[in-house]
Every structure is written in C-alpha cells, then in structure tokens.
C-alpha cells in the first residue's frame, strides 16, 4: 500500500509541477486572447488538473498491491537486483545514440546486438556473431537501397559505394 | 460505384500488394506465436518499413500483421500454455488440456477454422456497415466530432488494465505530450524550450516504439536472465469438416459476439473471447467437458477473439477513431501517409477504401493457407530464445526510429520514451491509454477550439444537435458498462 501511495504522491507532485512551473514557463501567451477557452495554455491546464486529481485519488485511495509480476518487486532489494541490467540496457542505448555521429548506425548496431546477446547468456559465438552482424547490414541495405533513406555510417562513410 | 470498384481493383491488384499482405499475415502469425512479442509491438516495428510504400500497400502490411497476430497468439496458448495475446488466454482453457491429451493438432486446426470463419464474418460486417456509418458522419461539424472523440476516449477505460485511475493518469500524460509544438490557433510555442526539433511536435513512431517495444526489452535485461521455452508438441491428428460442423453453432455465435463487441471502441478481443466461451459452455451438450480439453471451447474462444478484427476497423474507417490499440497505430500509419480516415475519406478516396476491403477479405484466405501449411514451422519459431530475439528487436527499433525523418532527435525521443515506458511498466501505469490519448489529443483539442471559435466561447455548442447528445449518452453508457465490466473482472481490450 505504501508504494502505491508514494506513486500517487509522485503523480500529484508531477501534476503540480506541470501546472505551476512547466506551463507558465513553457507556453508563450499571445498579447490578447479572444476567449479563455482558446488560450494556448487552456488545454494543458485542464490536463494538468486531471493529473493532479488522479494523483490525489491514488494517494488517498491507493490500489492494493498485488503479487509482483516484475521480478524483485519494487522494494530496495529488488531495485538493487535490477540495477546492473538496467544500467547495461540504458547505458547501451545512450552509448549507441551518442556514437551515431562518429561511427554511424551499422557498426554500433552490430556491437550492441552482440554485446547484449553475450550479456544475456548467448554462448554460441558463430550464431551470435552472424545474427548481430547480419541484422544491421540487412537493415542498412533495406533502408538505403530499397527505401532510399540514408543511414549514417560515421567514419565508415568512405565505404559507401 | 462501379467505376470506384474497378479503380479499387486496379489499385489493389499489384504483385506488391498481394505479396505484402501475405508477408504481413505470416509475420503477424510468427510474432503472435513468439512469447514476449506482442501484436502492437510487431505493428509498431513494421511501421517504419511502410514509409516508402504506397499507402494501400503499407496499410495492408499492418493489417496483415494485425490479423496474423490475433491467430498466432493462439498457437502458443494451445501448445505451451503461453498465450501470445490477452485474448488468447481464453483459448488456453481448453487448448492446452487438449495438447496434454495428445490432441494438439486438432486444437490448432479447429482454432484456425474458427479464426478464419470469424475473421470472414467480421470483414463482411466491416464492408457492409462502415459506408453506412460514414454517410451518417458526413453531417458532423466540429462539436459533433469533439463529442465523438470524447466517446472514443472511453477506450481508455478498456485498456487501463488493473487500475482505472492509473489509466486516466497515463492518458492525461499522453494528451500533454500531444500538446508539444506550435499552438494551432495563435502559432505560439508550447513546451518547445528553444529546441526547433520540437516545433512540429513529437513524431508518432518514436513515441510508439519507445512505449511499446523498449520497455519489454529493458525489462528483460533487468531480470535474472533465462529462457524457458517448452518444446512445442504437435501430436495427434487434425480436425476435419465433421469437427467444424459440430462446433459451427458456437463458432457462428462467437463471430457475431466478436463483431458486436469489436465495433465498440475499447472492448477488444478478450471480453469477446470470454463471452463467446461462456455462451458456448452454457448452451453446449458437452458443457461438462469445458476446461478439460473440449474442442468446442477452443472454437468458441477463437471465434470471439477473431470476430473483433474486422469490426474494430469500422469506427476507424467510418469515423476516424480507433477501436483498440492496434487500430490506433494503424490510424497513425494513415496520418503518416497524409490520409485521414473518416467520412471524408469515403468521399475523396473511395477506391482506396474498397482496395483495403479487398485486401482485408483476402487476408482471411491467407490466414487459412498460412495456418494450414506453416503451423509447424511457426510453432518452431516460438522457440527462438529471448537472448537472441530482444537484441535483434532493439536494432530494429533504433533503425526504424531514425528512418522516419532521418533524424537523430527521433532516436533520442525513442530512447527517452523507452525510459518513460519502463518507469510506467514498473509502476504499473498502462501504456495503451497514453498512446491512444497521444493520437486523439490533437483531434480533440482542434475540434474543441474550432467549436469555441464558432460559438464565440460558448460551451453550449457542444450540445447543439441530436448527434452531440447521442454521443454524450453513448459516452455515459460506455463508461458505466466498462466500469461494471471492470468490477466483474472481465479482461478488456485484448
């Protein structure tokens, strides 16, 4: 129950932040507005109010916590168990994103796929390497030569025929 | 009429369309058969591949995946007790016991026959009803559309999972994300923060892939990694015409139930499957065998489940509002191709609608052929280990989200939406309401503001006609029905 209540409080705080901080700072208002309902911030304010209301409801009447489907649950121990995998998954994604200008998408795609397969326990190397290398190459050829979408190659741009 | 039909035939009858539909149904059946892959995920991943296709070709690919996925979900439900879709969970009740009794082949066959028959009935109802509904919808102005979209948002109650409040919060977040970009009336900035990439709003596909594919992948890597696939057991002899005849009453009734529930936004395949199953159990001479491996139970569940497939397209094509999550994705695909489903499309693009109808009818036949001749191979694919599958899917996600606008920013949006989606998954906030609200949000706001301009700010315009009142009443009824269904624990929207 506590975790659900905390989730509700989080939603409530998020709603309040959107209403009082994000909307005033993020929405430019025109000099004059014909009707209040036409103002650019009218709709976002209604949405923020709904989020606040849902946050209140979740805090006041939290949902019953059911058996954890997500392994490890939401407790601190569970999160500690999940942390290495989470760090690997998110670290890989962000590393891929930041490497695109330098190395393009194909080579980082191969390395990422193989790395994740090995991390997840794949030990049949020929199969792993073939799939990890083959999928980005196939996608590259599809997008470049079938769909005419230039997939970046970074420093390997010289290889493009 | 005949000119349109001839034009539609020439529009549809290309090798590309005929082949791509087959590929779509096959890919859908494979995706549905892989535990851990969902049909919305499959449709989302296929979306970037449709950019350079003709609109009809692209939409047919997605429709094929949708229909194949519905059937594919039943394969693993029967063979390894792992339903590929929520709707297929009803098929488990008798399908898996049949496998245990050595009758897997018979269960798979009757599931296929029931699926194809129900799909055909559903497609027929789509063809007969969509045009009539669209003709009616031509009388709509902005207030009528606003009330229609409010009614459509009741889908959220159906796709909210275990907690409606969390579903509404998720939808509100989706609506908020949809407001990013330039204001439609005054042209001022909304949540752009000097980043020009945000001026046109968030692209639909990175948001979709981020929400539906990435969280599953991240979740997989945060678990104790393991792959626990049972070997598929394809034992026994198949079902014949006599078996189909014995189950026909339940199959027909299930198809009608599927059509009726599928046409209502937000209900989905799962309640149709369970309602069809319970009706079959109530009226069958073999009701005592239900739950112990009764073929009629499998047939009823699959008929209810597949009966929704064509019917969910009725509100999408006729009114421009999605009936479930997958049709919401297909709505996004229409928009990407610069098309807007709805009554106007029946006037401006009738040959295209007819071409889609032809393709939809053909998909039922493809489903039968694929199910009959490749079921053994498909069930083998379900044994692909997740340690191989998920890294490959991740590569698809990254390439797909880049390819939309050749934009690294879209890759970043996809990654960030994946983080949001994962957090939502951990905190048990359902993602489908977010997506549906994200798609319907701009339409809702646009029609509301147009109404306000017409009425000079008076809210009374939202009740100006019988149509408005009709949709307000329907919204109320829908909410009451969905809330009551939730109290009875009937799983919605599968």
PDB file of C-alpha atoms in Angstrom, chain B residues 277-449:
ATOM      1  CA  UNK B 277     -16.716 -19.137 -24.479  1.00  0.00           C
ATOM      2  CA  UNK B 278     -19.175 -18.745 -21.611  1.00  0.00           C
ATOM      3  CA  UNK B 279     -22.163 -18.753 -24.014  1.00  0.00           C
ATOM      4  CA  UNK B 280     -20.839 -21.906 -25.680  1.00  0.00           C
ATOM      5  CA  UNK B 281     -20.335 -23.548 -22.302  1.00  0.00           C
ATOM      6  CA  UNK B 282     -23.847 -22.551 -21.212  1.00  0.00           C
ATOM      7  CA  UNK B 283     -25.547 -23.966 -24.294  1.00  0.00           C
ATOM      8  CA  UNK B 284     -23.320 -26.865 -25.324  1.00  0.00           C
ATOM      9  CA  UNK B 285     -24.271 -30.523 -24.903  1.00  0.00           C
ATOM     10  CA  UNK B 286     -20.664 -31.079 -23.822  1.00  0.00           C
ATOM     11  CA  UNK B 287     -20.585 -28.294 -21.247  1.00  0.00           C
ATOM     12  CA  UNK B 288     -19.215 -30.665 -18.591  1.00  0.00           C
ATOM     13  CA  UNK B 289     -16.057 -31.123 -20.686  1.00  0.00           C
ATOM     14  CA  UNK B 290     -15.317 -27.388 -20.909  1.00  0.00           C
ATOM     15  CA  UNK B 291     -11.998 -26.645 -19.240  1.00  0.00           C
ATOM     16  CA  UNK B 292     -10.856 -30.237 -19.630  1.00  0.00           C
ATOM     17  CA  UNK B 293      -9.927 -30.149 -23.309  1.00  0.00           C
ATOM     18  CA  UNK B 294     -13.209 -29.558 -25.181  1.00  0.00           C
ATOM     19  CA  UNK B 295     -12.754 -28.695 -28.847  1.00  0.00           C
ATOM     20  CA  UNK B 296     -15.888 -26.537 -28.887  1.00  0.00           C
ATOM     21  CA  UNK B 297     -14.357 -24.382 -26.142  1.00  0.00           C
ATOM     22  CA  UNK B 298     -11.310 -23.668 -28.312  1.00  0.00           C
ATOM     23  CA  UNK B 299     -13.537 -22.899 -31.302  1.00  0.00           C
ATOM     24  CA  UNK B 300     -15.784 -20.529 -29.331  1.00  0.00           C
ATOM     25  CA  UNK B 301     -12.862 -18.639 -27.794  1.00  0.00           C
ATOM     26  CA  UNK B 302     -11.075 -18.218 -31.112  1.00  0.00           C
ATOM     27  CA  UNK B 303     -14.260 -17.179 -32.936  1.00  0.00           C
ATOM     28  CA  UNK B 304     -14.935 -14.469 -30.338  1.00  0.00           C
ATOM     29  CA  UNK B 305     -11.320 -13.332 -30.426  1.00  0.00           C
ATOM     30  CA  UNK B 306     -11.014 -13.108 -34.215  1.00  0.00           C
ATOM     31  CA  UNK B 307     -14.531 -11.771 -34.731  1.00  0.00           C
ATOM     32  CA  UNK B 308     -13.349  -8.386 -33.483  1.00  0.00           C
ATOM     33  CA  UNK B 309     -10.574  -7.976 -36.083  1.00  0.00           C
ATOM     34  CA  UNK B 310     -12.616  -6.515 -38.933  1.00  0.00           C
ATOM     35  CA  UNK B 311     -15.156  -4.868 -36.638  1.00  0.00           C
ATOM     36  CA  UNK B 312     -12.546  -2.711 -34.868  1.00  0.00           C
ATOM     37  CA  UNK B 313     -11.874  -1.206 -38.282  1.00  0.00           C
ATOM     38  CA  UNK B 314     -15.487   0.041 -38.554  1.00  0.00           C
ATOM     39  CA  UNK B 315     -15.071   3.063 -36.245  1.00  0.00           C
ATOM     40  CA  UNK B 316     -11.580   3.662 -37.657  1.00  0.00           C
ATOM     41  CA  UNK B 317     -12.555   3.824 -41.313  1.00  0.00           C
ATOM     42  CA  UNK B 318     -16.031   5.317 -40.905  1.00  0.00           C
ATOM     43  CA  UNK B 319     -15.408   7.844 -38.132  1.00  0.00           C
ATOM     44  CA  UNK B 320     -11.633   8.158 -37.940  1.00  0.00           C
ATOM     45  CA  UNK B 321     -11.471   6.908 -34.359  1.00  0.00           C
ATOM     46  CA  UNK B 322      -9.591   3.752 -33.373  1.00  0.00           C
ATOM     47  CA  UNK B 323     -11.352   0.773 -31.808  1.00  0.00           C
ATOM     48  CA  UNK B 324      -8.285  -0.533 -29.971  1.00  0.00           C
ATOM     49  CA  UNK B 325      -4.545  -0.018 -29.577  1.00  0.00           C
ATOM     50  CA  UNK B 326      -3.603  -1.651 -32.875  1.00  0.00           C
ATOM     51  CA  UNK B 327      -6.125   0.333 -34.889  1.00  0.00           C
ATOM     52  CA  UNK B 328      -4.755   3.415 -33.112  1.00  0.00           C
ATOM     53  CA  UNK B 329      -1.360   2.522 -34.556  1.00  0.00           C
ATOM     54  CA  UNK B 330      -2.951   1.971 -37.975  1.00  0.00           C
ATOM     55  CA  UNK B 331      -4.597   5.404 -37.660  1.00  0.00           C
ATOM     56  CA  UNK B 332      -1.087   6.780 -37.127  1.00  0.00           C
ATOM     57  CA  UNK B 333       0.023   4.984 -40.287  1.00  0.00           C
ATOM     58  CA  UNK B 334      -2.785   6.632 -42.279  1.00  0.00           C
ATOM     59  CA  UNK B 335      -1.683  10.018 -40.942  1.00  0.00           C
ATOM     60  CA  UNK B 336       1.952   9.360 -41.868  1.00  0.00           C
ATOM     61  CA  UNK B 337       0.787   8.819 -45.438  1.00  0.00           C
ATOM     62  CA  UNK B 338      -1.126  12.097 -45.332  1.00  0.00           C
ATOM     63  CA  UNK B 339      -4.530  10.424 -45.108  1.00  0.00           C
ATOM     64  CA  UNK B 340      -7.246  10.955 -42.548  1.00  0.00           C
ATOM     65  CA  UNK B 341      -9.702   8.049 -42.144  1.00  0.00           C
ATOM     66  CA  UNK B 342     -13.298   9.104 -41.599  1.00  0.00           C
ATOM     67  CA  UNK B 343     -16.373  10.124 -43.561  1.00  0.00           C
ATOM     68  CA  UNK B 344     -14.473  12.477 -45.857  1.00  0.00           C
ATOM     69  CA  UNK B 345     -12.226   9.620 -46.948  1.00  0.00           C
ATOM     70  CA  UNK B 346     -15.333   7.773 -48.156  1.00  0.00           C
ATOM     71  CA  UNK B 347     -15.982  10.731 -50.455  1.00  0.00           C
ATOM     72  CA  UNK B 348     -12.450  11.641 -51.536  1.00  0.00           C
ATOM     73  CA  UNK B 349     -10.705   8.269 -51.501  1.00  0.00           C
ATOM     74  CA  UNK B 350     -13.393   5.648 -52.021  1.00  0.00           C
ATOM     75  CA  UNK B 351     -11.303   3.448 -54.350  1.00  0.00           C
ATOM     76  CA  UNK B 352      -8.656   3.236 -51.651  1.00  0.00           C
ATOM     77  CA  UNK B 353     -11.249   2.139 -49.091  1.00  0.00           C
ATOM     78  CA  UNK B 354     -12.530  -0.519 -51.496  1.00  0.00           C
ATOM     79  CA  UNK B 355      -8.959  -1.645 -52.186  1.00  0.00           C
ATOM     80  CA  UNK B 356      -8.466  -2.073 -48.446  1.00  0.00           C
ATOM     81  CA  UNK B 357     -11.712  -4.066 -48.261  1.00  0.00           C
ATOM     82  CA  UNK B 358     -10.477  -6.398 -50.999  1.00  0.00           C
ATOM     83  CA  UNK B 359      -7.196  -6.848 -49.157  1.00  0.00           C
ATOM     84  CA  UNK B 360      -8.972  -7.465 -45.859  1.00  0.00           C
ATOM     85  CA  UNK B 361     -11.088 -10.205 -47.441  1.00  0.00           C
ATOM     86  CA  UNK B 362      -8.007 -11.768 -48.975  1.00  0.00           C
ATOM     87  CA  UNK B 363      -6.294 -11.751 -45.579  1.00  0.00           C
ATOM     88  CA  UNK B 364      -8.871 -14.288 -44.290  1.00  0.00           C
ATOM     89  CA  UNK B 365      -7.840 -16.679 -47.065  1.00  0.00           C
ATOM     90  CA  UNK B 366      -4.157 -16.069 -46.393  1.00  0.00           C
ATOM     91  CA  UNK B 367      -4.731 -16.756 -42.718  1.00  0.00           C
ATOM     92  CA  UNK B 368      -6.194 -20.131 -43.627  1.00  0.00           C
ATOM     93  CA  UNK B 369      -3.358 -21.039 -46.003  1.00  0.00           C
ATOM     94  CA  UNK B 370      -0.624 -19.931 -43.621  1.00  0.00           C
ATOM     95  CA  UNK B 371      -2.265 -21.618 -40.650  1.00  0.00           C
ATOM     96  CA  UNK B 372      -2.808 -24.846 -42.551  1.00  0.00           C
ATOM     97  CA  UNK B 373       0.593 -25.226 -44.164  1.00  0.00           C
ATOM     98  CA  UNK B 374       3.108 -23.454 -41.987  1.00  0.00           C
ATOM     99  CA  UNK B 375       1.830 -24.052 -38.492  1.00  0.00           C
ATOM    100  CA  UNK B 376       4.644 -26.494 -37.717  1.00  0.00           C
ATOM    101  CA  UNK B 377       7.328 -24.032 -38.792  1.00  0.00           C
ATOM    102  CA  UNK B 378       5.646 -21.136 -36.942  1.00  0.00           C
ATOM    103  CA  UNK B 379       5.500 -23.135 -33.727  1.00  0.00           C
ATOM    104  CA  UNK B 380       9.242 -23.817 -34.098  1.00  0.00           C
ATOM    105  CA  UNK B 381       9.921 -20.069 -34.357  1.00  0.00           C
ATOM    106  CA  UNK B 382       8.283 -19.642 -30.965  1.00  0.00           C
ATOM    107  CA  UNK B 383      11.364 -21.395 -29.571  1.00  0.00           C
ATOM    108  CA  UNK B 384      13.729 -18.551 -30.578  1.00  0.00           C
ATOM    109  CA  UNK B 385      15.458 -17.626 -27.308  1.00  0.00           C
ATOM    110  CA  UNK B 386      14.837 -14.151 -25.954  1.00  0.00           C
ATOM    111  CA  UNK B 387      18.588 -13.584 -25.567  1.00  0.00           C
ATOM    112  CA  UNK B 388      18.761 -13.526 -29.385  1.00  0.00           C
ATOM    113  CA  UNK B 389      15.342 -12.022 -30.037  1.00  0.00           C
ATOM    114  CA  UNK B 390      15.493  -8.885 -27.889  1.00  0.00           C
ATOM    115  CA  UNK B 391      18.885  -7.520 -29.094  1.00  0.00           C
ATOM    116  CA  UNK B 392      17.662  -8.003 -32.672  1.00  0.00           C
ATOM    117  CA  UNK B 393      14.378  -6.210 -31.923  1.00  0.00           C
ATOM    118  CA  UNK B 394      16.394  -3.383 -30.346  1.00  0.00           C
ATOM    119  CA  UNK B 395      18.377  -2.902 -33.565  1.00  0.00           C
ATOM    120  CA  UNK B 396      15.071  -2.762 -35.479  1.00  0.00           C
ATOM    121  CA  UNK B 397      13.770  -0.118 -33.041  1.00  0.00           C
ATOM    122  CA  UNK B 398      16.832   2.107 -33.452  1.00  0.00           C
ATOM    123  CA  UNK B 399      16.981   1.905 -37.247  1.00  0.00           C
ATOM    124  CA  UNK B 400      13.199   2.314 -37.533  1.00  0.00           C
ATOM    125  CA  UNK B 401      13.004   5.423 -35.391  1.00  0.00           C
ATOM    126  CA  UNK B 402      15.891   7.060 -37.261  1.00  0.00           C
ATOM    127  CA  UNK B 403      14.410   6.296 -40.664  1.00  0.00           C
ATOM    128  CA  UNK B 404      11.202   8.333 -40.177  1.00  0.00           C
ATOM    129  CA  UNK B 405      12.795  11.753 -40.659  1.00  0.00           C
ATOM    130  CA  UNK B 406      16.498  10.867 -40.953  1.00  0.00           C
ATOM    131  CA  UNK B 407      16.706  12.401 -37.525  1.00  0.00           C
ATOM    132  CA  UNK B 408      18.912  11.561 -34.582  1.00  0.00           C
ATOM    133  CA  UNK B 409      16.481  13.548 -32.480  1.00  0.00           C
ATOM    134  CA  UNK B 410      13.838  10.891 -33.155  1.00  0.00           C
ATOM    135  CA  UNK B 411      16.249   8.218 -31.891  1.00  0.00           C
ATOM    136  CA  UNK B 412      16.669  10.249 -28.720  1.00  0.00           C
ATOM    137  CA  UNK B 413      12.886  10.635 -28.375  1.00  0.00           C
ATOM    138  CA  UNK B 414      12.502   6.864 -28.768  1.00  0.00           C
ATOM    139  CA  UNK B 415      15.136   6.141 -26.109  1.00  0.00           C
ATOM    140  CA  UNK B 416      13.632   8.665 -23.690  1.00  0.00           C
ATOM    141  CA  UNK B 417      10.104   7.351 -24.315  1.00  0.00           C
ATOM    142  CA  UNK B 418      11.506   3.886 -23.610  1.00  0.00           C
ATOM    143  CA  UNK B 419      12.683   5.145 -20.216  1.00  0.00           C
ATOM    144  CA  UNK B 420       9.247   6.702 -19.578  1.00  0.00           C
ATOM    145  CA  UNK B 421       7.577   3.472 -20.704  1.00  0.00           C
ATOM    146  CA  UNK B 422       9.802   1.341 -18.490  1.00  0.00           C
ATOM    147  CA  UNK B 423       9.067   3.546 -15.485  1.00  0.00           C
ATOM    148  CA  UNK B 424       5.361   3.258 -16.277  1.00  0.00           C
ATOM    149  CA  UNK B 425       5.710  -0.514 -16.523  1.00  0.00           C
ATOM    150  CA  UNK B 426       7.473  -0.770 -13.156  1.00  0.00           C
ATOM    151  CA  UNK B 427       4.890   1.487 -11.507  1.00  0.00           C
ATOM    152  CA  UNK B 428       2.091  -0.401 -13.303  1.00  0.00           C
ATOM    153  CA  UNK B 429       0.824   2.513 -15.380  1.00  0.00           C
ATOM    154  CA  UNK B 430      -0.622   1.094 -18.600  1.00  0.00           C
ATOM    155  CA  UNK B 431       0.951   2.373 -21.834  1.00  0.00           C
ATOM    156  CA  UNK B 432      -2.028   1.953 -24.246  1.00  0.00           C
ATOM    157  CA  UNK B 433      -4.058   4.863 -22.763  1.00  0.00           C
ATOM    158  CA  UNK B 434      -1.000   7.095 -23.223  1.00  0.00           C
ATOM    159  CA  UNK B 435      -0.730   6.168 -26.891  1.00  0.00           C
ATOM    160  CA  UNK B 436      -4.448   6.481 -27.653  1.00  0.00           C
ATOM    161  CA  UNK B 437      -4.607   9.876 -25.956  1.00  0.00           C
ATOM    162  CA  UNK B 438      -1.433  10.963 -27.762  1.00  0.00           C
ATOM    163  CA  UNK B 439      -3.077  10.191 -31.106  1.00  0.00           C
ATOM    164  CA  UNK B 440      -6.545  11.515 -30.315  1.00  0.00           C
ATOM    165  CA  UNK B 441      -5.319  14.526 -28.288  1.00  0.00           C
ATOM    166  CA  UNK B 442      -4.699  16.920 -31.205  1.00  0.00           C
ATOM    167  CA  UNK B 443      -8.063  15.981 -32.788  1.00  0.00           C
ATOM    168  CA  UNK B 444      -9.846  16.534 -29.503  1.00  0.00           C
ATOM    169  CA  UNK B 445      -8.255  19.929 -28.893  1.00  0.00           C
ATOM    170  CA  UNK B 446      -8.589  21.040 -32.507  1.00  0.00           C
ATOM    171  CA  UNK B 447     -12.316  20.265 -32.662  1.00  0.00           C
ATOM    172  CA  UNK B 448     -12.904  21.809 -29.249  1.00  0.00           C
ATOM    173  CA  UNK B 449     -11.197  25.046 -30.234  1.00  0.00           C
TER     174      UNK B 449
END
